PDB file of C-alpha atoms in Angstrom:
ATOM      1  CA  UNK A 117       3.105 -15.681  12.761  1.00 71.00           C
ATOM      2  CA  UNK A 118       4.576 -12.266  13.007  1.00 91.00           C
ATOM      3  CA  UNK A 119       2.502  -9.353  13.295  1.00 97.00           C
ATOM      4  CA  UNK A 120       2.556  -6.721  10.388  1.00 98.00           C
ATOM      5  CA  UNK A 121       3.829  -3.522  12.231  1.00 98.00           C
ATOM      6  CA  UNK A 122       2.248  -0.106  10.757  1.00 98.00           C
ATOM      7  CA  UNK A 123       3.476   3.221  11.546  1.00 98.00           C
ATOM      8  CA  UNK A 124       1.963   6.501  10.769  1.00 97.00           C
ATOM      9  CA  UNK A 125       4.145   9.188   9.443  1.00 97.00           C
ATOM     10  CA  UNK A 126       4.350  11.445   6.352  1.00 97.00           C
ATOM     11  CA  UNK A 127       8.099  12.069   6.682  1.00 97.00           C
ATOM     12  CA  UNK A 128      10.281  10.326   4.112  1.00 98.00           C
ATOM     13  CA  UNK A 129      13.286  10.295   6.682  1.00 98.00           C
ATOM     14  CA  UNK A 130      11.114   8.778   9.181  1.00 98.00           C
ATOM     15  CA  UNK A 131       9.609   6.239   6.941  1.00 98.00           C
ATOM     16  CA  UNK A 132      12.959   4.856   5.803  1.00 98.00           C
ATOM     17  CA  UNK A 133      14.186   4.280   9.527  1.00 98.00           C
ATOM     18  CA  UNK A 134      10.936   2.385  10.222  1.00 98.00           C
ATOM     19  CA  UNK A 135      11.282   0.343   7.107  1.00 98.00           C
ATOM     20  CA  UNK A 136      14.651  -0.450   7.850  1.00 98.00           C
ATOM     21  CA  UNK A 137      13.891  -1.348  11.332  1.00 98.00           C
ATOM     22  CA  UNK A 138      11.273  -4.020  10.220  1.00 98.00           C
ATOM     23  CA  UNK A 139       8.107  -2.210   9.834  1.00 98.00           C
ATOM     24  CA  UNK A 140       5.960  -3.643   7.648  1.00 98.00           C
ATOM     25  CA  UNK A 141       3.715  -0.793   6.383  1.00 98.00           C
ATOM     26  CA  UNK A 142       3.970   2.976   6.323  1.00 98.00           C
ATOM     27  CA  UNK A 143       0.680   4.509   6.948  1.00 98.00           C
ATOM     28  CA  UNK A 144      -0.208   7.863   5.463  1.00 98.00           C
ATOM     29  CA  UNK A 145      -3.357   9.320   7.109  1.00 96.00           C
ATOM     30  CA  UNK A 146      -5.587  11.877   5.124  1.00 96.00           C
ATOM     31  CA  UNK A 147      -8.397  11.563   7.475  1.00 95.00           C
ATOM     32  CA  UNK A 148      -9.682  14.701   9.167  1.00 91.00           C
ATOM     33  CA  UNK A 149     -13.534  15.091   7.847  1.00 91.00           C
ATOM     34  CA  UNK A 150     -15.772  14.918  11.033  1.00 83.00           C
ATOM     35  CA  UNK A 151     -12.945  13.608  13.259  1.00 74.00           C
ATOM     36  CA  UNK A 152     -12.573  16.729  15.452  1.00 68.00           C
ATOM     37  CA  UNK A 153     -16.211  16.520  16.294  1.00 71.00           C
ATOM     38  CA  UNK A 154     -15.851  12.964  17.481  1.00 57.00           C
ATOM     39  CA  UNK A 155     -12.595  13.098  19.382  1.00 56.00           C
ATOM     40  CA  UNK A 156     -12.948  16.896  20.547  1.00 57.00           C
ATOM     41  CA  UNK A 157     -11.161  17.185  23.762  1.00 51.00           C
ATOM     42  CA  UNK A 158      -9.145  13.916  23.605  1.00 53.00           C
ATOM     43  CA  UNK A 159      -5.548  13.616  23.546  1.00 50.00           C
ATOM     44  CA  UNK A 160      -5.590  11.847  19.927  1.00 55.00           C
ATOM     45  CA  UNK A 161      -3.775  12.947  16.663  1.00 62.00           C
ATOM     46  CA  UNK A 162      -5.237  14.285  13.867  1.00 64.00           C
ATOM     47  CA  UNK A 163      -2.846  14.140  10.938  1.00 73.00           C
ATOM     48  CA  UNK A 164      -3.778  16.025   7.898  1.00 85.00           C
ATOM     49  CA  UNK A 165      -1.664  14.376   5.561  1.00 95.00           C
ATOM     50  CA  UNK A 166      -1.889  14.755   1.750  1.00 96.00           C
ATOM     51  CA  UNK A 167      -1.980  12.549  -1.471  1.00 97.00           C
ATOM     52  CA  UNK A 168       1.393  14.213  -2.220  1.00 97.00           C
ATOM     53  CA  UNK A 169       2.833  13.073   1.310  1.00 97.00           C
ATOM     54  CA  UNK A 170       1.823   9.509   0.113  1.00 98.00           C
ATOM     55  CA  UNK A 171       3.670   9.694  -3.374  1.00 98.00           C
ATOM     56  CA  UNK A 172       6.700  11.020  -1.582  1.00 98.00           C
ATOM     57  CA  UNK A 173       6.755   7.921   0.704  1.00 98.00           C
ATOM     58  CA  UNK A 174       6.063   5.507  -2.082  1.00 98.00           C
ATOM     59  CA  UNK A 175       9.258   6.885  -4.134  1.00 98.00           C
ATOM     60  CA  UNK A 176      11.418   6.046  -1.155  1.00 98.00           C
ATOM     61  CA  UNK A 177      10.018   2.619   0.221  1.00 98.00           C
ATOM     62  CA  UNK A 178      11.688  -0.522  -1.360  1.00 98.00           C
ATOM     63  CA  UNK A 179      10.033  -3.279   1.127  1.00 97.00           C
ATOM     64  CA  UNK A 180       7.381  -1.760   3.181  1.00 98.00           C
ATOM     65  CA  UNK A 181       3.649  -1.711   1.885  1.00 98.00           C
ATOM     66  CA  UNK A 182       2.123   1.978   1.720  1.00 98.00           C
ATOM     67  CA  UNK A 183      -1.217   2.240   3.443  1.00 98.00           C
ATOM     68  CA  UNK A 184      -3.273   5.314   3.136  1.00 98.00           C
ATOM     69  CA  UNK A 185      -6.477   6.032   5.183  1.00 98.00           C
ATOM     70  CA  UNK A 186      -8.620   8.212   3.330  1.00 97.00           C
ATOM     71  CA  UNK A 187     -11.716  10.258   4.952  1.00 96.00           C
ATOM     72  CA  UNK A 188     -15.080   8.732   5.597  1.00 96.00           C
ATOM     73  CA  UNK A 189     -17.478   8.728   2.719  1.00 96.00           C
ATOM     74  CA  UNK A 190     -18.179  12.069   1.644  1.00 94.00           C
ATOM     75  CA  UNK A 191     -19.576  14.099  -1.668  1.00 93.00           C
ATOM     76  CA  UNK A 192     -17.722  17.120  -2.876  1.00 90.00           C
ATOM     77  CA  UNK A 193     -18.224  20.339  -1.368  1.00 86.00           C
ATOM     78  CA  UNK A 194     -16.245  23.856  -1.648  1.00 80.00           C
ATOM     79  CA  UNK A 195     -13.646  22.528   0.828  1.00 78.00           C
ATOM     80  CA  UNK A 196     -13.028  19.071  -0.419  1.00 82.00           C
ATOM     81  CA  UNK A 197     -13.028  16.669  -3.331  1.00 88.00           C
ATOM     82  CA  UNK A 198     -15.461  13.419  -3.199  1.00 95.00           C
ATOM     83  CA  UNK A 199     -14.640  10.293  -1.828  1.00 96.00           C
ATOM     84  CA  UNK A 200     -14.107   9.030  -5.462  1.00 97.00           C
ATOM     85  CA  UNK A 201     -11.641  11.865  -6.503  1.00 97.00           C
ATOM     86  CA  UNK A 202      -9.848  11.362  -3.227  1.00 97.00           C
ATOM     87  CA  UNK A 203      -9.085   7.793  -3.773  1.00 98.00           C
ATOM     88  CA  UNK A 204      -8.118   8.289  -7.214  1.00 98.00           C
ATOM     89  CA  UNK A 205      -5.321  10.567  -5.931  1.00 97.00           C
ATOM     90  CA  UNK A 206      -4.520   8.115  -3.521  1.00 98.00           C
ATOM     91  CA  UNK A 207      -4.136   5.188  -6.101  1.00 98.00           C
ATOM     92  CA  UNK A 208      -2.119   7.494  -8.355  1.00 98.00           C
ATOM     93  CA  UNK A 209      -0.048   8.300  -5.466  1.00 98.00           C
ATOM     94  CA  UNK A 210       0.887   4.534  -5.297  1.00 98.00           C
ATOM     95  CA  UNK A 211      -1.124   3.331  -2.058  1.00 98.00           C
ATOM     96  CA  UNK A 212      -0.946  -0.492  -1.726  1.00 98.00           C
ATOM     97  CA  UNK A 213      -3.752  -0.570   0.681  1.00 98.00           C
ATOM     98  CA  UNK A 214      -6.483   1.831   1.201  1.00 98.00           C
ATOM     99  CA  UNK A 215      -8.339   2.175   4.726  1.00 98.00           C
ATOM    100  CA  UNK A 216     -11.971   3.515   4.865  1.00 98.00           C
ATOM    101  CA  UNK A 217     -12.484   4.886   8.392  1.00 97.00           C
ATOM    102  CA  UNK A 218     -15.974   5.774  10.088  1.00 96.00           C
ATOM    103  CA  UNK A 219     -18.337   3.801   7.703  1.00 97.00           C
ATOM    104  CA  UNK A 220     -21.836   2.934   8.998  1.00 97.00           C
ATOM    105  CA  UNK A 221     -23.702   0.854   6.452  1.00 98.00           C
ATOM    106  CA  UNK A 222     -22.876  -1.634   3.620  1.00 98.00           C
ATOM    107  CA  UNK A 223     -24.025   1.032   1.015  1.00 98.00           C
ATOM    108  CA  UNK A 224     -20.958   2.980   2.350  1.00 97.00           C
ATOM    109  CA  UNK A 225     -18.491   0.406   1.998  1.00 98.00           C
ATOM    110  CA  UNK A 226     -20.019  -0.935  -1.613  1.00 98.00           C
ATOM    111  CA  UNK A 227     -19.367   2.995  -2.745  1.00 98.00           C
ATOM    112  CA  UNK A 228     -15.664   2.554  -1.267  1.00 98.00           C
ATOM    113  CA  UNK A 229     -15.025  -0.864  -2.957  1.00 98.00           C
ATOM    114  CA  UNK A 230     -16.488   0.349  -6.256  1.00 98.00           C
ATOM    115  CA  UNK A 231     -13.951   3.732  -6.097  1.00 98.00           C
ATOM    116  CA  UNK A 232     -11.147   1.469  -5.274  1.00 98.00           C
ATOM    117  CA  UNK A 233     -12.332  -0.960  -7.978  1.00 98.00           C
ATOM    118  CA  UNK A 234      -9.457  -3.467  -7.513  1.00 98.00           C
ATOM    119  CA  UNK A 235      -6.639  -1.031  -8.154  1.00 98.00           C
ATOM    120  CA  UNK A 236      -5.254  -1.277  -4.301  1.00 98.00           C
ATOM    121  CA  UNK A 237      -6.107  -3.807  -1.524  1.00 98.00           C
ATOM    122  CA  UNK A 238      -9.207  -2.297   0.650  1.00 98.00           C
ATOM    123  CA  UNK A 239      -9.052  -2.149   4.468  1.00 98.00           C
ATOM    124  CA  UNK A 240     -12.288  -1.271   6.312  1.00 98.00           C
ATOM    125  CA  UNK A 241     -11.991   0.274   9.893  1.00 98.00           C
ATOM    126  CA  UNK A 242     -14.736  -0.565  11.856  1.00 98.00           C
ATOM    127  CA  UNK A 243     -14.872   2.259  14.653  1.00 97.00           C
ATOM    128  CA  UNK A 244     -18.797   3.185  14.679  1.00 97.00           C
ATOM    129  CA  UNK A 245     -21.055   1.050  16.540  1.00 97.00           C
ATOM    130  CA  UNK A 246     -23.407   1.243  13.597  1.00 98.00           C
ATOM    131  CA  UNK A 247     -20.542  -0.534  11.389  1.00 98.00           C
ATOM    132  CA  UNK A 248     -20.591  -3.306  14.018  1.00 98.00           C
ATOM    133  CA  UNK A 249     -24.352  -3.670  13.981  1.00 98.00           C
ATOM    134  CA  UNK A 250     -24.360  -3.805  10.399  1.00 98.00           C
ATOM    135  CA  UNK A 251     -21.401  -6.128  10.321  1.00 98.00           C
ATOM    136  CA  UNK A 252     -23.058  -9.040   8.781  1.00 98.00           C
ATOM    137  CA  UNK A 253     -24.296  -7.096   5.566  1.00 98.00           C
ATOM    138  CA  UNK A 254     -21.268  -5.494   5.229  1.00 98.00           C
ATOM    139  CA  UNK A 255     -18.949  -8.510   5.138  1.00 98.00           C
ATOM    140  CA  UNK A 256     -21.456 -10.170   2.806  1.00 98.00           C
ATOM    141  CA  UNK A 257     -19.888  -7.870   0.117  1.00 98.00           C
ATOM    142  CA  UNK A 258     -17.230  -8.813  -2.218  1.00 98.00           C
ATOM    143  CA  UNK A 259     -13.774  -6.883  -2.275  1.00 98.00           C
ATOM    144  CA  UNK A 260     -13.032  -6.454   1.324  1.00 98.00           C
ATOM    145  CA  UNK A 261      -9.292  -7.499   1.636  1.00 98.00           C
ATOM    146  CA  UNK A 262      -8.637  -6.712   5.362  1.00 98.00           C
ATOM    147  CA  UNK A 263     -10.276  -5.454   8.432  1.00 98.00           C
ATOM    148  CA  UNK A 264      -9.331  -3.435  11.392  1.00 98.00           C
ATOM    149  CA  UNK A 265     -11.063  -2.469  14.680  1.00 98.00           C
ATOM    150  CA  UNK A 266     -10.450   1.201  15.579  1.00 97.00           C
ATOM    151  CA  UNK A 267     -10.651   1.136  19.554  1.00 96.00           C
ATOM    152  CA  UNK A 268     -10.597   4.850  19.959  1.00 93.00           C
ATOM    153  CA  UNK A 269     -13.619   5.963  18.262  1.00 94.00           C
ATOM    154  CA  UNK A 270     -15.217   2.615  18.691  1.00 97.00           C
ATOM    155  CA  UNK A 271     -14.919   3.043  22.624  1.00 96.00           C
ATOM    156  CA  UNK A 272     -16.279   6.621  22.386  1.00 93.00           C
ATOM    157  CA  UNK A 273     -19.328   5.580  20.450  1.00 94.00           C
ATOM    158  CA  UNK A 274     -20.003   2.886  23.239  1.00 96.00           C
ATOM    159  CA  UNK A 275     -19.539   5.634  25.684  1.00 94.00           C
ATOM    160  CA  UNK A 276     -16.405   4.108  27.323  1.00 94.00           C
ATOM    161  CA  UNK A 277     -13.866   6.011  29.344  1.00 87.00           C
ATOM    162  CA  UNK A 278     -10.832   3.940  27.978  1.00 93.00           C
ATOM    163  CA  UNK A 279     -10.204   2.680  24.477  1.00 93.00           C
ATOM    164  CA  UNK A 280      -9.019  -0.840  25.804  1.00 96.00           C
ATOM    165  CA  UNK A 281     -12.177  -1.261  27.611  1.00 97.00           C
ATOM    166  CA  UNK A 282     -13.768  -2.940  24.602  1.00 98.00           C
ATOM    167  CA  UNK A 283     -10.867  -5.213  24.348  1.00 98.00           C
ATOM    168  CA  UNK A 284     -11.095  -6.231  28.098  1.00 97.00           C
ATOM    169  CA  UNK A 285     -14.820  -6.767  27.894  1.00 96.00           C
ATOM    170  CA  UNK A 286     -15.122  -9.144  25.073  1.00 97.00           C
ATOM    171  CA  UNK A 287     -16.466  -6.621  22.554  1.00 97.00           C
ATOM    172  CA  UNK A 288     -13.298  -6.903  20.272  1.00 98.00           C
ATOM    173  CA  UNK A 289     -13.479 -10.987  20.175  1.00 98.00           C
ATOM    174  CA  UNK A 290     -16.986 -11.060  19.232  1.00 98.00           C
ATOM    175  CA  UNK A 291     -16.294  -8.655  16.457  1.00 98.00           C
ATOM    176  CA  UNK A 292     -12.967 -10.811  15.572  1.00 98.00           C
ATOM    177  CA  UNK A 293     -15.275 -13.986  15.156  1.00 98.00           C
ATOM    178  CA  UNK A 294     -17.068 -12.436  12.594  1.00 98.00           C
ATOM    179  CA  UNK A 295     -13.935 -11.853  10.608  1.00 98.00           C
ATOM    180  CA  UNK A 296     -12.872 -15.174  11.174  1.00 98.00           C
ATOM    181  CA  UNK A 297     -15.682 -16.674   9.543  1.00 98.00           C
ATOM    182  CA  UNK A 298     -14.794 -14.766   6.572  1.00 97.00           C
ATOM    183  CA  UNK A 299     -11.357 -15.591   6.830  1.00 97.00           C
ATOM    184  CA  UNK A 300     -10.457 -12.118   6.487  1.00 98.00           C
ATOM    185  CA  UNK A 301      -7.138 -10.864   8.010  1.00 98.00           C
ATOM    186  CA  UNK A 302      -7.766  -8.436  10.807  1.00 98.00           C
ATOM    187  CA  UNK A 303      -6.038  -6.185  13.265  1.00 98.00           C
ATOM    188  CA  UNK A 304      -7.048  -3.795  16.143  1.00 98.00           C
ATOM    189  CA  UNK A 305      -5.794  -0.721  18.282  1.00 95.00           C
ATOM    190  CA  UNK A 306      -2.398   0.582  18.690  1.00 93.00           C
ATOM    191  CA  UNK A 307       0.289  -0.503  20.796  1.00 92.00           C
ATOM    192  CA  UNK A 308       3.203   1.315  22.467  1.00 90.00           C
ATOM    193  CA  UNK A 309       6.438  -0.271  23.348  1.00 91.00           C
ATOM    194  CA  UNK A 310       6.383  -3.324  25.603  1.00 93.00           C
ATOM    195  CA  UNK A 311       6.842  -1.605  28.698  1.00 90.00           C
ATOM    196  CA  UNK A 312       5.669   1.701  27.720  1.00 78.00           C
ATOM    197  CA  UNK A 313       1.934   3.335  27.648  1.00 74.00           C
ATOM    198  CA  UNK A 314      -1.052   3.337  30.060  1.00 80.00           C
ATOM    199  CA  UNK A 315      -1.596  -0.167  28.968  1.00 88.00           C
ATOM    200  CA  UNK A 316       2.247  -1.798  28.169  1.00 90.00           C
ATOM    201  CA  UNK A 317       2.347  -3.581  24.775  1.00 92.00           C
ATOM    202  CA  UNK A 318       3.522  -6.557  26.764  1.00 96.00           C
ATOM    203  CA  UNK A 319      -0.386  -6.945  27.726  1.00 96.00           C
ATOM    204  CA  UNK A 320      -1.448  -6.036  24.635  1.00 96.00           C
ATOM    205  CA  UNK A 321       0.545  -8.200  22.104  1.00 97.00           C
ATOM    206  CA  UNK A 322      -0.690 -11.759  23.593  1.00 98.00           C
ATOM    207  CA  UNK A 323      -4.251 -10.391  22.810  1.00 98.00           C
ATOM    208  CA  UNK A 324      -3.088 -10.261  19.304  1.00 98.00           C
ATOM    209  CA  UNK A 325      -1.993 -13.900  19.331  1.00 96.00           C
ATOM    210  CA  UNK A 326      -4.920 -15.160  21.065  1.00 97.00           C
ATOM    211  CA  UNK A 327      -7.434 -13.629  19.008  1.00 98.00           C
ATOM    212  CA  UNK A 328      -5.562 -14.432  15.646  1.00 97.00           C
ATOM    213  CA  UNK A 329      -4.856 -11.096  14.592  1.00 98.00           C
ATOM    214  CA  UNK A 330      -2.277 -10.148  11.860  1.00 98.00           C
ATOM    215  CA  UNK A 331      -1.347  -6.496  12.257  1.00 98.00           C
ATOM    216  CA  UNK A 332      -1.002  -3.422  14.555  1.00 98.00           C
ATOM    217  CA  UNK A 333      -0.600   0.058  14.592  1.00 97.00           C
ATOM    218  CA  UNK A 334       2.573   1.225  16.398  1.00 96.00           C
ATOM    219  CA  UNK A 335       1.131   4.165  18.467  1.00 92.00           C
ATOM    220  CA  UNK A 336       2.507   7.475  19.081  1.00 89.00           C
ATOM    221  CA  UNK A 337       3.858   6.187  22.347  1.00 88.00           C
ATOM    222  CA  UNK A 338       5.870   3.804  20.530  1.00 93.00           C
ATOM    223  CA  UNK A 339       7.945   6.715  18.746  1.00 93.00           C
ATOM    224  CA  UNK A 340       6.700  10.320  18.983  1.00 93.00           C
ATOM    225  CA  UNK A 341       8.625  12.136  16.808  1.00 93.00           C
ATOM    226  CA  UNK A 342       7.115  15.252  17.775  1.00 91.00           C
ATOM    227  CA  UNK A 343       9.458  14.859  21.075  1.00 93.00           C
ATOM    228  CA  UNK A 344      12.244  12.903  19.594  1.00 95.00           C
ATOM    229  CA  UNK A 345      14.078  15.303  16.856  1.00 92.00           C
ATOM    230  CA  UNK A 346      17.269  13.691  16.508  1.00 96.00           C
ATOM    231  CA  UNK A 347      17.168  10.966  13.617  1.00 97.00           C
ATOM    232  CA  UNK A 348      19.677   8.825  15.295  1.00 97.00           C
ATOM    233  CA  UNK A 349      17.679   8.719  18.454  1.00 97.00           C
ATOM    234  CA  UNK A 350      14.549   7.915  16.386  1.00 97.00           C
ATOM    235  CA  UNK A 351      16.624   5.059  14.564  1.00 98.00           C
ATOM    236  CA  UNK A 352      17.458   3.490  17.802  1.00 97.00           C
ATOM    237  CA  UNK A 353      14.074   3.726  19.158  1.00 96.00           C
ATOM    238  CA  UNK A 354      12.621   1.943  16.242  1.00 97.00           C
ATOM    239  CA  UNK A 355      15.498  -0.703  16.014  1.00 97.00           C
ATOM    240  CA  UNK A 356      15.058  -1.431  19.613  1.00 96.00           C
ATOM    241  CA  UNK A 357      11.541  -1.629  19.759  1.00 96.00           C
ATOM    242  CA  UNK A 358      10.624  -3.669  16.978  1.00 97.00           C
ATOM    243  CA  UNK A 359      13.440  -5.938  18.106  1.00 97.00           C
ATOM    244  CA  UNK A 360      11.690  -6.522  21.279  1.00 97.00           C
ATOM    245  CA  UNK A 361       8.518  -6.987  20.012  1.00 97.00           C
ATOM    246  CA  UNK A 362       9.672  -9.746  17.375  1.00 97.00           C
ATOM    247  CA  UNK A 363      11.557 -11.461  20.582  1.00 97.00           C
ATOM    248  CA  UNK A 364       8.306 -11.331  22.653  1.00 97.00           C
ATOM    249  CA  UNK A 365       6.183 -12.525  19.720  1.00 97.00           C
ATOM    250  CA  UNK A 366       8.351 -15.375  19.544  1.00 97.00           C
ATOM    251  CA  UNK A 367       7.750 -16.095  23.176  1.00 97.00           C
ATOM    252  CA  UNK A 368       4.051 -15.854  22.567  1.00 97.00           C
ATOM    253  CA  UNK A 369       4.006 -18.208  20.171  1.00 95.00           C
ATOM    254  CA  UNK A 370       5.217 -20.948  22.303  1.00 96.00           C
ATOM    255  CA  UNK A 371       2.919 -20.389  25.131  1.00 97.00           C
ATOM    256  CA  UNK A 372      -0.383 -22.472  26.096  1.00 96.00           C
ATOM    257  CA  UNK A 373      -3.843 -21.188  26.576  1.00 96.00           C
ATOM    258  CA  UNK A 374      -3.498 -20.617  30.322  1.00 98.00           C
ATOM    259  CA  UNK A 375      -0.830 -18.051  29.801  1.00 98.00           C
ATOM    260  CA  UNK A 376      -3.424 -16.422  27.375  1.00 98.00           C
ATOM    261  CA  UNK A 377      -6.128 -16.553  30.087  1.00 98.00           C
ATOM    262  CA  UNK A 378      -3.985 -15.239  32.688  1.00 98.00           C
ATOM    263  CA  UNK A 379      -2.855 -12.245  30.598  1.00 98.00           C
ATOM    264  CA  UNK A 380      -6.541 -11.441  29.491  1.00 98.00           C
ATOM    265  CA  UNK A 381      -7.445 -11.330  33.363  1.00 98.00           C
ATOM    266  CA  UNK A 382      -4.452  -9.211  34.078  1.00 97.00           C
ATOM    267  CA  UNK A 383      -5.141  -7.084  31.434  1.00 97.00           C
ATOM    268  CA  UNK A 384      -9.095  -6.809  32.560  1.00 97.00           C
ATOM    269  CA  UNK A 385      -7.303  -5.828  36.040  1.00 97.00           C
ATOM    270  CA  UNK A 386      -5.417  -2.821  34.692  1.00 96.00           C
ATOM    271  CA  UNK A 387      -8.191  -1.580  32.307  1.00 96.00           C
ATOM    272  CA  UNK A 388     -10.628  -1.468  35.501  1.00 95.00           C
ATOM    273  CA  UNK A 389      -7.896   0.322  37.573  1.00 94.00           C
ATOM    274  CA  UNK A 390      -7.460   2.913  35.001  1.00 94.00           C
ATOM    275  CA  UNK A 391     -10.946   3.498  34.367  1.00 93.00           C
ATOM    276  CA  UNK A 392     -11.498   4.035  37.991  1.00 90.00           C
TER     277      UNK A 392
END
């Protein structure tokens, strides 16, 4: 099993580098409605990409899929189009997969599925406490292709200090059990390089294997193109980073249950130290 690697960018040059290095999905992020209120004061990224960014990326891709995150369910106002209009734009831009963030109820998800209407794959981003409370009624709906757990907002909604707390304490595992009951492909969180980030990728990646995850977002810490300006350096960062991930996946695929148990215990310890 190889995880589908996803990377957020609206730059065609970076998208091509990522695709060539083996990133499976280029992720264009339209979401901004309500995000500032939820994440105010946090070191998080708010991208404000556009449907025309998505169309430009789609034109240059030859292998990778185009994943587009739209805004949470919303009606039209003076400032923005409705969910339905936004999804139509994204479909026209060529999205292969459309991700719905910060929904709370089955009614929200039903509206999203109806708007997509089979024109792209659907991916639900579980990142509100209400979405987890309503998970049974949500997953009973037809038309859901994949699921993802957003550790940032979900940990905020649960009042946690650190996004990986809910991975350490078993919350993520309980949610993934629900996905598995429905044979739904899923992923969670973000991953830095294997040795980088507050919680290194080397500790996070085995959790994906242990839980049966199929995809992960490569985080800003994996390759921050605001900091690294040189395209050759971006290229080598991607090539080396993806190669190391694939090699470590190969290693993880051969490990026994004891390895994954020990890794989880170590992860819990690191998370506790960070929180303290």
